[in-house]
Coordinates of N, CA and C in Angstrom, one line a residue:
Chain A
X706 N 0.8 -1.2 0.0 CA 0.0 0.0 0.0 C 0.9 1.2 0.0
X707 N 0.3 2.2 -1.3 CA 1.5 3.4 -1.3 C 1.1 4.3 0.1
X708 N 2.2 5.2 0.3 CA 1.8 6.3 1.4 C 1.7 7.2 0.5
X709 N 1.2 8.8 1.0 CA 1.0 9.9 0.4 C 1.5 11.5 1.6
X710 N 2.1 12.0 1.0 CA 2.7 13.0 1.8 C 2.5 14.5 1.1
X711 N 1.6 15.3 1.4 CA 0.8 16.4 0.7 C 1.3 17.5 1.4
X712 N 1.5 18.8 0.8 CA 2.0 20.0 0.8 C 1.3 21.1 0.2
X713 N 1.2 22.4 0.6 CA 0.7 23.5 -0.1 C 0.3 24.5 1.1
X714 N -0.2 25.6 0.4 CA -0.7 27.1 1.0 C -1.6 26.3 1.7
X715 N -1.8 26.9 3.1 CA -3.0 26.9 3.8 C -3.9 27.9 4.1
X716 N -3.6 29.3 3.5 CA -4.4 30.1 3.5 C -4.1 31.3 2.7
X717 N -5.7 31.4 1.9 CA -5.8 32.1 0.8 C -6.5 33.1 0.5
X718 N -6.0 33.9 -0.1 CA -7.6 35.2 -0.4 C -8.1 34.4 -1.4
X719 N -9.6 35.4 -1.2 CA -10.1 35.2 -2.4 C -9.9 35.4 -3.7
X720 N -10.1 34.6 -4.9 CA -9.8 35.0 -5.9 C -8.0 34.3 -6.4
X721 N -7.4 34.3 -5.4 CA -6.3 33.1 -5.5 C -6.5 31.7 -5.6
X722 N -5.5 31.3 -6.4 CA -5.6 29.8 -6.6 C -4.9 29.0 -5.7
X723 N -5.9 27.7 -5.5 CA -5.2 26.8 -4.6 C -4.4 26.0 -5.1
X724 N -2.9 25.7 -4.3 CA -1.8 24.8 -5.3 C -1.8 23.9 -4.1
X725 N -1.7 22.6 -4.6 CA -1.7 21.3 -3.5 C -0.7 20.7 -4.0
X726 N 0.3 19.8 -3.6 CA 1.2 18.5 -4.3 C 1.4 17.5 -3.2
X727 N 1.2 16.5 -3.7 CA 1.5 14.9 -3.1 C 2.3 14.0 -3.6
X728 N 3.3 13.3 -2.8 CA 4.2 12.6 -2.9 C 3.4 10.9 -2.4
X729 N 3.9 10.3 -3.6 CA 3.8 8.8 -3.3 C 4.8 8.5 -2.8
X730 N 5.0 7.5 -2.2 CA 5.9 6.8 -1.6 C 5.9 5.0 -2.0
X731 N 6.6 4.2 -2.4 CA 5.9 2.1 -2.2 C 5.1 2.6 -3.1
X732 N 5.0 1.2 -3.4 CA 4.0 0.8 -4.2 C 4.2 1.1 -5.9
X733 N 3.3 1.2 -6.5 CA 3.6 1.2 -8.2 C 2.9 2.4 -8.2
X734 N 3.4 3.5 -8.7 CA 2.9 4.8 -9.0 C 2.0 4.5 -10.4
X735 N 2.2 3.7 -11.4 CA 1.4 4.0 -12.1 C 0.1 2.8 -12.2
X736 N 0.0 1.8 -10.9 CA -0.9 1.0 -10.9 C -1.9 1.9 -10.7
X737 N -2.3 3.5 -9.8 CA -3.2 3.7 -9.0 C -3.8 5.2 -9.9
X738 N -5.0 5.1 -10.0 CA -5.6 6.6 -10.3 C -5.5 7.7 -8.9
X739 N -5.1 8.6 -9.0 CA -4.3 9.3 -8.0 C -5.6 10.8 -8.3
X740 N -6.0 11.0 -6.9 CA -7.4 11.5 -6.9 C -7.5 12.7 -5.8
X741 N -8.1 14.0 -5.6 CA -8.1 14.8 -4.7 C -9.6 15.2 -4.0
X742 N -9.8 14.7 -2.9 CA -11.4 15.1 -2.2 C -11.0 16.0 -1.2
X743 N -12.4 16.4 -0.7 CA -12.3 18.0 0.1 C -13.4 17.5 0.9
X744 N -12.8 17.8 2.3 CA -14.2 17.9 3.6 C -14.2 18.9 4.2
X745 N -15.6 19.6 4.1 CA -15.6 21.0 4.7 C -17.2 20.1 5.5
X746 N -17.1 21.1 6.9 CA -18.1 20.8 7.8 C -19.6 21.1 6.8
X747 N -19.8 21.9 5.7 CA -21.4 22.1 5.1 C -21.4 21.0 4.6
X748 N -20.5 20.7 3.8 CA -20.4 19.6 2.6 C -20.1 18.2 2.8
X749 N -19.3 18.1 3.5 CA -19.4 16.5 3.5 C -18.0 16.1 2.8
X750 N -17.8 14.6 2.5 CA -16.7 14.6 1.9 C -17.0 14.9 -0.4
X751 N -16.5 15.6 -0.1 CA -16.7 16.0 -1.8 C -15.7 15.4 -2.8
X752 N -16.0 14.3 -3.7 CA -14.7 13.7 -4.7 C -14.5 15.5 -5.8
X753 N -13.0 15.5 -5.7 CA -12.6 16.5 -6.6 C -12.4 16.4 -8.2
X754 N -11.9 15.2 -8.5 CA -11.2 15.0 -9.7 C -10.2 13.4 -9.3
X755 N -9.6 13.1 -10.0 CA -8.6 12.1 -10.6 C -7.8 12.4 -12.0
X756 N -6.9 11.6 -11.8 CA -5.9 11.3 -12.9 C -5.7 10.1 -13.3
X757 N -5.6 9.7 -14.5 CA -5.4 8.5 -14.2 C -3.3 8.5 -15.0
X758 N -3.0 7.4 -14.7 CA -1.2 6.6 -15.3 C -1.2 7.6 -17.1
X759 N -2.0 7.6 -17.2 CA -1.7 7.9 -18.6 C -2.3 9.1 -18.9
X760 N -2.6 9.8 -18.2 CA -3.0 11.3 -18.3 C -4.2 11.7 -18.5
X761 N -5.1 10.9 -18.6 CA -6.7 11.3 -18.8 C -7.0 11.7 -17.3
X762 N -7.9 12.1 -17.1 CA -8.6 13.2 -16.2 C -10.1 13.2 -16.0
X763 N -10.4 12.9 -15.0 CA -11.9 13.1 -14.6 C -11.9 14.7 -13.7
X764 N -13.3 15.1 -13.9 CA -13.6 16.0 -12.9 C -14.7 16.0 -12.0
X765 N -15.3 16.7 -11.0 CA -16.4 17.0 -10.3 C -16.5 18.1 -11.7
X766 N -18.3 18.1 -11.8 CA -18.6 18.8 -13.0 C -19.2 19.8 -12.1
X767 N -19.1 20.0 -10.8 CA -19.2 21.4 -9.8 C -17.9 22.2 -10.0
X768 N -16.9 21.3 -10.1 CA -15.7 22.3 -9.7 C -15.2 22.3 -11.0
X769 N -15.4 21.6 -12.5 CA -14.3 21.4 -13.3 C -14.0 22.8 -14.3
X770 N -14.8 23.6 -14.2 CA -14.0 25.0 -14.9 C -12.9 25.1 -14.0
X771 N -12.7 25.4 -12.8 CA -12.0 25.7 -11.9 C -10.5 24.9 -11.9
X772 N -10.8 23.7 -12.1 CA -9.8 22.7 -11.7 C -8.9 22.3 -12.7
X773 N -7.2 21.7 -12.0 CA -6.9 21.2 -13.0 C -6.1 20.0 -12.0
X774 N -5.8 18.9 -12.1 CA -5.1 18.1 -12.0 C -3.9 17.5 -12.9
X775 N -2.7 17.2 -12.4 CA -2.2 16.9 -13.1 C -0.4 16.1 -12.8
X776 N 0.2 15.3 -13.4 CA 1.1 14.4 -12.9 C 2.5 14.5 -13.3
X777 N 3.3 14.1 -12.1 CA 4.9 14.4 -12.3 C 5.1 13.1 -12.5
X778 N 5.4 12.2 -13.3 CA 5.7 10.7 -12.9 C 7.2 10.9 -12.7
X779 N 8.0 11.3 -13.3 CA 9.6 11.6 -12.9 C 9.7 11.5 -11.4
X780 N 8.6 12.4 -10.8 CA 9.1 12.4 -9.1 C 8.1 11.7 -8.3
X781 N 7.2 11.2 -9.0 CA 6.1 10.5 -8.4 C 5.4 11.1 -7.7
X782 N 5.0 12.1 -7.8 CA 3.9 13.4 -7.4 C 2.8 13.8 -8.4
X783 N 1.5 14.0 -7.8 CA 0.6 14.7 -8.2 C 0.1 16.1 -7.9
X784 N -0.7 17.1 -8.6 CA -1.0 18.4 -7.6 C -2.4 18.1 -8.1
X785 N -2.8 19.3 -7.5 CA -4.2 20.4 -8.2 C -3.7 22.0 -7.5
X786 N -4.7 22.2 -8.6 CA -4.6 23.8 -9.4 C -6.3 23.9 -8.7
X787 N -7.0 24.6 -8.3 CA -8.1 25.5 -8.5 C -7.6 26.5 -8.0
X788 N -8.2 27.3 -9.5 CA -8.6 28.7 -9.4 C -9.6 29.3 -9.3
X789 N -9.3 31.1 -8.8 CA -10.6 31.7 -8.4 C -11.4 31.1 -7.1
X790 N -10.6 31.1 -6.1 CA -11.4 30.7 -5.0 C -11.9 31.9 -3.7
X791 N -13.0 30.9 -3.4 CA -13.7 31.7 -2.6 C -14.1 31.0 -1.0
X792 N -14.6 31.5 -0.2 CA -14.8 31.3 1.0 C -15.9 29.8 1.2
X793 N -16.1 29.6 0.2 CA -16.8 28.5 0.0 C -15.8 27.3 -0.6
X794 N -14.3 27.5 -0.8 CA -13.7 26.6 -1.1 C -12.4 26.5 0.6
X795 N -12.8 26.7 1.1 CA -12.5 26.4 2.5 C -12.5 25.1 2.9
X796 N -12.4 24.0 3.1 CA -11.9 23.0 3.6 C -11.1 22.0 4.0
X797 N -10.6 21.3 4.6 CA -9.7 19.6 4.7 C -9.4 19.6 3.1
X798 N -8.3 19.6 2.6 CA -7.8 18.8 1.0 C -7.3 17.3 1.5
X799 N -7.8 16.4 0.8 CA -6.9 15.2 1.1 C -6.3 14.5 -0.4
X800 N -5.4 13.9 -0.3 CA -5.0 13.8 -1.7 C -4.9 11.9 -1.5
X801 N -4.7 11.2 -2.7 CA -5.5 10.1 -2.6 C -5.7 8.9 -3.5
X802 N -5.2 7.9 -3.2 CA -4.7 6.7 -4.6 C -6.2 6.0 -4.6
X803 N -6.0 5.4 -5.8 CA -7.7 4.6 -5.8 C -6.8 3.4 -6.9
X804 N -7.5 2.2 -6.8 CA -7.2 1.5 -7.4 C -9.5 0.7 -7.6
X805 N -9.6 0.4 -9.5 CA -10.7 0.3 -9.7 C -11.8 1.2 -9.3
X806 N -11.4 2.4 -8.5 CA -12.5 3.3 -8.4 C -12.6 3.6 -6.7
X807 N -12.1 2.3 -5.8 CA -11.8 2.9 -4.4 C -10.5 3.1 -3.5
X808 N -10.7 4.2 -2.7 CA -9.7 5.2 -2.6 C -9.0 4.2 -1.6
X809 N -8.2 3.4 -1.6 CA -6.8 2.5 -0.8 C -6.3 3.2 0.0
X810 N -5.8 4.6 -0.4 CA -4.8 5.3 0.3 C -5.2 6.9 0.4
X811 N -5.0 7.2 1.6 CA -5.2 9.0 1.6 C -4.0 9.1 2.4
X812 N -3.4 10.6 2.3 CA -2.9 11.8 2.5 C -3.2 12.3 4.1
X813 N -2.7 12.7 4.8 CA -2.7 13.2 5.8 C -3.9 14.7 5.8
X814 N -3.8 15.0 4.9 CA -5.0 16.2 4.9 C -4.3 17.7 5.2
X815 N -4.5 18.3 4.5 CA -4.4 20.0 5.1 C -5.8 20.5 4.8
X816 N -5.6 21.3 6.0 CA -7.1 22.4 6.1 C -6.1 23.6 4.9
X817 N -7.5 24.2 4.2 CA -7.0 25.4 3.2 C -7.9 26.1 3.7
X818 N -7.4 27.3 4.2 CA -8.7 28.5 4.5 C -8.6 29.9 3.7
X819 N -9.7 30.4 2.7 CA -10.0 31.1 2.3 C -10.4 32.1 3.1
X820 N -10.1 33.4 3.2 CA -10.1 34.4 3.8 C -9.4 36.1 3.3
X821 N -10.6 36.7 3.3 CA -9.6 38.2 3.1 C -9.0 39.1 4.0
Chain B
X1069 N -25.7 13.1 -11.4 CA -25.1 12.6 -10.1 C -26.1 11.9 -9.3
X1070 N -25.2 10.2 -9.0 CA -25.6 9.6 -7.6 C -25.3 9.8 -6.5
X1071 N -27.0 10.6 -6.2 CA -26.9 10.7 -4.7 C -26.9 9.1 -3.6
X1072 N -25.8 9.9 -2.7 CA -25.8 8.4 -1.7 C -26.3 9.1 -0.3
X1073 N -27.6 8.5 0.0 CA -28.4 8.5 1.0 C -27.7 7.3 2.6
X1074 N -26.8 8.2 3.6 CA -27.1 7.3 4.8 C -28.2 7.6 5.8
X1075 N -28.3 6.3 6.6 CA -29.0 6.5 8.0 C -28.6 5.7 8.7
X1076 N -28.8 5.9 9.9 CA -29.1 6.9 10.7 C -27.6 8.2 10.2
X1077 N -28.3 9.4 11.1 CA -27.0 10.6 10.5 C -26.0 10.1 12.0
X1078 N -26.8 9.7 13.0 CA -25.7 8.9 14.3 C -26.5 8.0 14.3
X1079 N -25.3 7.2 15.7 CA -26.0 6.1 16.4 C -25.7 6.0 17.8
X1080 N -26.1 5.9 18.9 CA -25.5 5.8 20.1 C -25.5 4.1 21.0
X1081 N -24.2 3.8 21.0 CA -24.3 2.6 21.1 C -23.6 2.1 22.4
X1082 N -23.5 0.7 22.5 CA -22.5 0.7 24.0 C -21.7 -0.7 23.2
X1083 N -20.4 -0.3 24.0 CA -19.6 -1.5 23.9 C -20.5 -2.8 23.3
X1084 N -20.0 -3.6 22.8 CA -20.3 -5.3 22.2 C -22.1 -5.4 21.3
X1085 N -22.6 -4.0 21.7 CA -23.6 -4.1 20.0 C -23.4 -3.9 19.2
X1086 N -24.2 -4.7 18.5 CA -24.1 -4.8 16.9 C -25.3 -3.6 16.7
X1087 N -24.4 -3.1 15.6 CA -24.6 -2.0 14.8 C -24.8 -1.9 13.1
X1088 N -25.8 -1.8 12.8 CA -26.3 -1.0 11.3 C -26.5 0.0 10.7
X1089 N -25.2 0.0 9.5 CA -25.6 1.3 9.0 C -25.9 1.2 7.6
X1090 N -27.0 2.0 7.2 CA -27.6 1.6 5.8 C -26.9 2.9 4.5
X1091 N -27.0 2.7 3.5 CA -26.5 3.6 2.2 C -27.4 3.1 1.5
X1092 N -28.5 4.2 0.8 CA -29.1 4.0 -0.1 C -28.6 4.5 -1.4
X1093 N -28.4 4.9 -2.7 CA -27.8 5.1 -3.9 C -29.2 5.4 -4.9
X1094 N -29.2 6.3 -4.9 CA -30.2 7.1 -6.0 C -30.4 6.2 -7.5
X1095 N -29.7 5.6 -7.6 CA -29.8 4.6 -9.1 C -28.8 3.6 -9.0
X1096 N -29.0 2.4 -9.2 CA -28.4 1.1 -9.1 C -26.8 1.4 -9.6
X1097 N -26.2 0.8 -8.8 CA -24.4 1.0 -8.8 C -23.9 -0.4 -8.6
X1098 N -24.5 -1.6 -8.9 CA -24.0 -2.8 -9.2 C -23.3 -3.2 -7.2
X1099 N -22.1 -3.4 -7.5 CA -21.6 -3.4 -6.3 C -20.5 -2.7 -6.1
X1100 N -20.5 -1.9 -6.5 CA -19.7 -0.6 -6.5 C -19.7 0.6 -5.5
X1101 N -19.5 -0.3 -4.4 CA -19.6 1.1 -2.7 C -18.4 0.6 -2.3
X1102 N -18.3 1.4 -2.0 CA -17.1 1.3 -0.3 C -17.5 1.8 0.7
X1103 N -17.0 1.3 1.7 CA -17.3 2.1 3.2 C -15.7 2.4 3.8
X1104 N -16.1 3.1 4.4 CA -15.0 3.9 5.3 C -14.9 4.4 6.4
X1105 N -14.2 4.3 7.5 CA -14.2 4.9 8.9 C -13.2 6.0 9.1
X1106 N -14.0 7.3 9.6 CA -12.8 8.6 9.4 C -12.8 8.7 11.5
X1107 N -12.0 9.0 11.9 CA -12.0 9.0 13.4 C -11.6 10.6 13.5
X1108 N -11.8 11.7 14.3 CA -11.6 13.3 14.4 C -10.2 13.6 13.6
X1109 N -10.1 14.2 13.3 CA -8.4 15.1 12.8 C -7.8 14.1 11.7
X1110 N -8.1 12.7 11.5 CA -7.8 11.7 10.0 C -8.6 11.5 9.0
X1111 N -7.6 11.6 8.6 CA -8.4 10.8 7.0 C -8.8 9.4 7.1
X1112 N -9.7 9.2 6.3 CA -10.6 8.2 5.9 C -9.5 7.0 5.9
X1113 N -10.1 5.8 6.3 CA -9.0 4.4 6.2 C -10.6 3.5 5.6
X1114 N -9.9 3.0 4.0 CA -11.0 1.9 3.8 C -11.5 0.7 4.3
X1115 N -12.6 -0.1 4.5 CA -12.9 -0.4 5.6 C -13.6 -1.8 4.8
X1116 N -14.0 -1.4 3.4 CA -15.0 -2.7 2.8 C -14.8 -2.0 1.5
X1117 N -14.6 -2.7 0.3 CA -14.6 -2.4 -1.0 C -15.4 -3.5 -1.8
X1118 N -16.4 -3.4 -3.1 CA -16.9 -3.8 -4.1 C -17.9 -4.5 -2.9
X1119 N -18.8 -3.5 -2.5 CA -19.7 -3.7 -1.1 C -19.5 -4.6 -0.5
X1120 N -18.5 -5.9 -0.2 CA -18.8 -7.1 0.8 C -17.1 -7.6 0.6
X1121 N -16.4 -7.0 0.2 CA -15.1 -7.4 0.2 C -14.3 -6.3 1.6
X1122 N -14.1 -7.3 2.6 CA -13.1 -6.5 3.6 C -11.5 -6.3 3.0
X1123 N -11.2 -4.8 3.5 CA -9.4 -4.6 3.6 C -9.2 -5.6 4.2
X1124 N -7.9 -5.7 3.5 CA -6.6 -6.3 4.4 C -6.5 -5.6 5.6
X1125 N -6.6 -6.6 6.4 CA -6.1 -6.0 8.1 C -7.3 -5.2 8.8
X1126 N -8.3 -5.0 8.0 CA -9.8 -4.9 8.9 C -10.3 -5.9 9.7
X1127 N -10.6 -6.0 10.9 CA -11.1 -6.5 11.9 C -11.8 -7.1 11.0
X1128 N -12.7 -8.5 11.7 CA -14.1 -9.3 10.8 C -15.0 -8.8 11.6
X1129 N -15.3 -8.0 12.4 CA -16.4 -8.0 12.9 C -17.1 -7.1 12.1
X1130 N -16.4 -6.0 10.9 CA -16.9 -5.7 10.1 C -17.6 -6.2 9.3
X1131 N -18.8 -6.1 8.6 CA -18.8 -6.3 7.2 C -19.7 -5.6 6.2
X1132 N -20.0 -6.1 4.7 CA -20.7 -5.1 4.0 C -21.5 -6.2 3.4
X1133 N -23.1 -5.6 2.7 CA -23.5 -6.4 1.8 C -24.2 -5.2 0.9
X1134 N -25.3 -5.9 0.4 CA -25.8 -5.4 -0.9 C -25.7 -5.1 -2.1
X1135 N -26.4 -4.7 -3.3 CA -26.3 -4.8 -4.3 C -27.4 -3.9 -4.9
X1136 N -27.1 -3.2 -5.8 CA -28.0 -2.3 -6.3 C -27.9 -0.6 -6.2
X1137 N -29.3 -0.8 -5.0 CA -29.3 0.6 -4.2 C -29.0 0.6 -3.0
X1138 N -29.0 -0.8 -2.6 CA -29.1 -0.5 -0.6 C -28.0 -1.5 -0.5
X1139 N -27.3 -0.5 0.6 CA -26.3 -2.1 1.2 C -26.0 -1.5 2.9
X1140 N -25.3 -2.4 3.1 CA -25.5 -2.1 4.5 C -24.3 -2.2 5.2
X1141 N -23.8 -1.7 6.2 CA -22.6 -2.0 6.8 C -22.6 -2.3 8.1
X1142 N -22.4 -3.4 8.6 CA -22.6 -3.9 10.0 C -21.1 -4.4 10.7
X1143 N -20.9 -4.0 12.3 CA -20.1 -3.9 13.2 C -20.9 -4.8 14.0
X1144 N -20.2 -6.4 14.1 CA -21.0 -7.3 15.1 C -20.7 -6.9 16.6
X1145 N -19.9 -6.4 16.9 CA -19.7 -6.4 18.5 C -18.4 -5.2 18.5
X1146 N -19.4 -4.2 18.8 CA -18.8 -2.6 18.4 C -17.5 -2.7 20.1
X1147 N -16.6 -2.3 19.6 CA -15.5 -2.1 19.8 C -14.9 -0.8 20.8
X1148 N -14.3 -0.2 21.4 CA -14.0 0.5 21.9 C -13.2 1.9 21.1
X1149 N -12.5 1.2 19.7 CA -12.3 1.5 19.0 C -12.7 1.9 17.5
X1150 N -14.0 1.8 17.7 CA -14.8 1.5 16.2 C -15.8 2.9 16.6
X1151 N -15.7 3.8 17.6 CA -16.2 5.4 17.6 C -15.6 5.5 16.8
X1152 N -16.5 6.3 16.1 CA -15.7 6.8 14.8 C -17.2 7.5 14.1
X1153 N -16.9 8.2 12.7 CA -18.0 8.5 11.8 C -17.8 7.6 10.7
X1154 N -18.8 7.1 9.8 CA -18.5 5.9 8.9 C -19.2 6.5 7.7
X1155 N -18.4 6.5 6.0 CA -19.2 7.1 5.2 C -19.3 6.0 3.9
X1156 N -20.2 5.6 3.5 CA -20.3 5.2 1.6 C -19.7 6.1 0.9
X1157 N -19.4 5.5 0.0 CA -19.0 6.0 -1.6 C -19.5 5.3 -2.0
X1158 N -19.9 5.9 -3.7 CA -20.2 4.9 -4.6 C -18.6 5.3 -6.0
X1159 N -18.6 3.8 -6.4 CA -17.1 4.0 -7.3 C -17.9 3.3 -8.4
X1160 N -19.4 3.2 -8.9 CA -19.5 2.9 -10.0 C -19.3 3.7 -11.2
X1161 N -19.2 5.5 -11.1 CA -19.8 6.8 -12.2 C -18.9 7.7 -11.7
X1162 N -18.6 8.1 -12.5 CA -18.2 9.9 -11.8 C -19.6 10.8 -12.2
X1163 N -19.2 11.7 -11.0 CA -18.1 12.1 -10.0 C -18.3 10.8 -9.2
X1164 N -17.4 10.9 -8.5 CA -17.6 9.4 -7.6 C -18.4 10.5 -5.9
X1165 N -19.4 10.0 -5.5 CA -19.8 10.6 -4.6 C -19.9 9.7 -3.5
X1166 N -20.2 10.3 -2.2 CA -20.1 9.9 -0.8 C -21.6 10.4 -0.4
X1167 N -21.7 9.1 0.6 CA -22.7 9.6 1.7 C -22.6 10.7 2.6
X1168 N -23.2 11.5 3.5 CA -22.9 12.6 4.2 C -22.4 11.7 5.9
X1169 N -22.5 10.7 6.0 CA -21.6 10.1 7.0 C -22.8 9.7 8.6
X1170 N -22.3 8.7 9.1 CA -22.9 8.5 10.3 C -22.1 8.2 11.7
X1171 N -22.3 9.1 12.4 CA -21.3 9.3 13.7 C -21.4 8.3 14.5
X1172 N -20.7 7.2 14.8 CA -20.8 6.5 16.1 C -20.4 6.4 17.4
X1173 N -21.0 7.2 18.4 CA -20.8 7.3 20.0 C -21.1 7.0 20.7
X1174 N -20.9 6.7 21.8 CA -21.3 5.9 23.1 C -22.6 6.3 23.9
X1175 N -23.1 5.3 23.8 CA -24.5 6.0 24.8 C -24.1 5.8 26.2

């Protein structure tokens, strides 16, 4: 089972973009679609997006203007990009391996707080 | 989007009851849930995948069933350690969506 070790801004005005990145660690980096969910106390746990080994990309069709995911395989890292955020993108980020569609592995989580 | 319906939103339980928690799914998802146990300040640790298949190194007192819309997740002899909030996913469609979660505490 891979680990995951996540990094980025924890706090942001509005209208800045959120930058997240995650480190895999074990395991086969390109066995796992590598995915980012968000828990904020209104919402619940919200799926963000995925990547999959070969570059194709799902999104939440709430967030996908906004979003971008995308993969380092050189360092075995993934991020996200949302832009234009607002006080409503406040939450826990957790970043997140899935293999067949369920999530195996998560990230320790950072809270991102939007704030002017 | 499949909405995933839990109930109860808690449960108040005591040591060695068995406990049920249901997920309903707005349109048939085959067996395509997971369950999950998140405990305060962690992330989610999977708990049951392709609704009735346990993780590796999950306790058996766990388990899942169902098929369709409804499945269920049952704790035979709730644990000291099994407080916790417990949520569905469904991994059949994107977006892949979650239940809004059910809290388990001590009565």
């Amino acid at each position: 089972q891979v680990q995951l070790q996540q990094w980025g801004a924890g706090l942001l005005k509005p209208s800045e973009t959120l930058s997240l990145t995650c480190a895999v660690y074990g395991g086969s980096f390109s066995a796992y679609s590598w995915s980012w969910i968000r828990q904020s106390p209104g919402k619940g746990l919200e799926w963000i997006g995925e990547i999959h080994h070969g570059g194709s990309s799902n999104y939440n069709p709430s967030l996908q203007s906004r979003v971008t995911i995308s993969l380092d395989t050189s360092k075995n890292q993934f991020s996200l990009n949302l832009r234009s955020v607002t006080a409503a993108d406040t939450a826990v980020y957790f970043c997140a391996g899935s293999l067949a569609g369920t999530t195996h592995s998560w990230g320790q989580g950072i809270l991102v707080t939007v704030s002017s | 989007d499949i909405q995933m319906t839990q109930s109860p939103s808690s449960v108040s339980a005591s040591v060695g009851d068995r406990v049920t928690i249901t997920c309903r799914a707005s349109q048939g998802i085959s067996s395509w849930l997971a369950w999950y146990q998140q405990k305060p300040g962690k992330a989610p640790t999977l708990l049951i995948y392709a609704a009735s298949t346990l993780q590796s190194g999950v306790p058996s007192r766990f388990s899942g069933s169902g098929f369709g819309t409804d499945f269920t997740l049952t704790i035979s002899s709730l644990q000291p350690e099994d407080f916790a909030t417990y949520f569905c996913q469904q991994t059949n469609s994107f977006p892949r969506t979650f239940g809004q979660g059910t809290k388990v505490d001590i009565k």
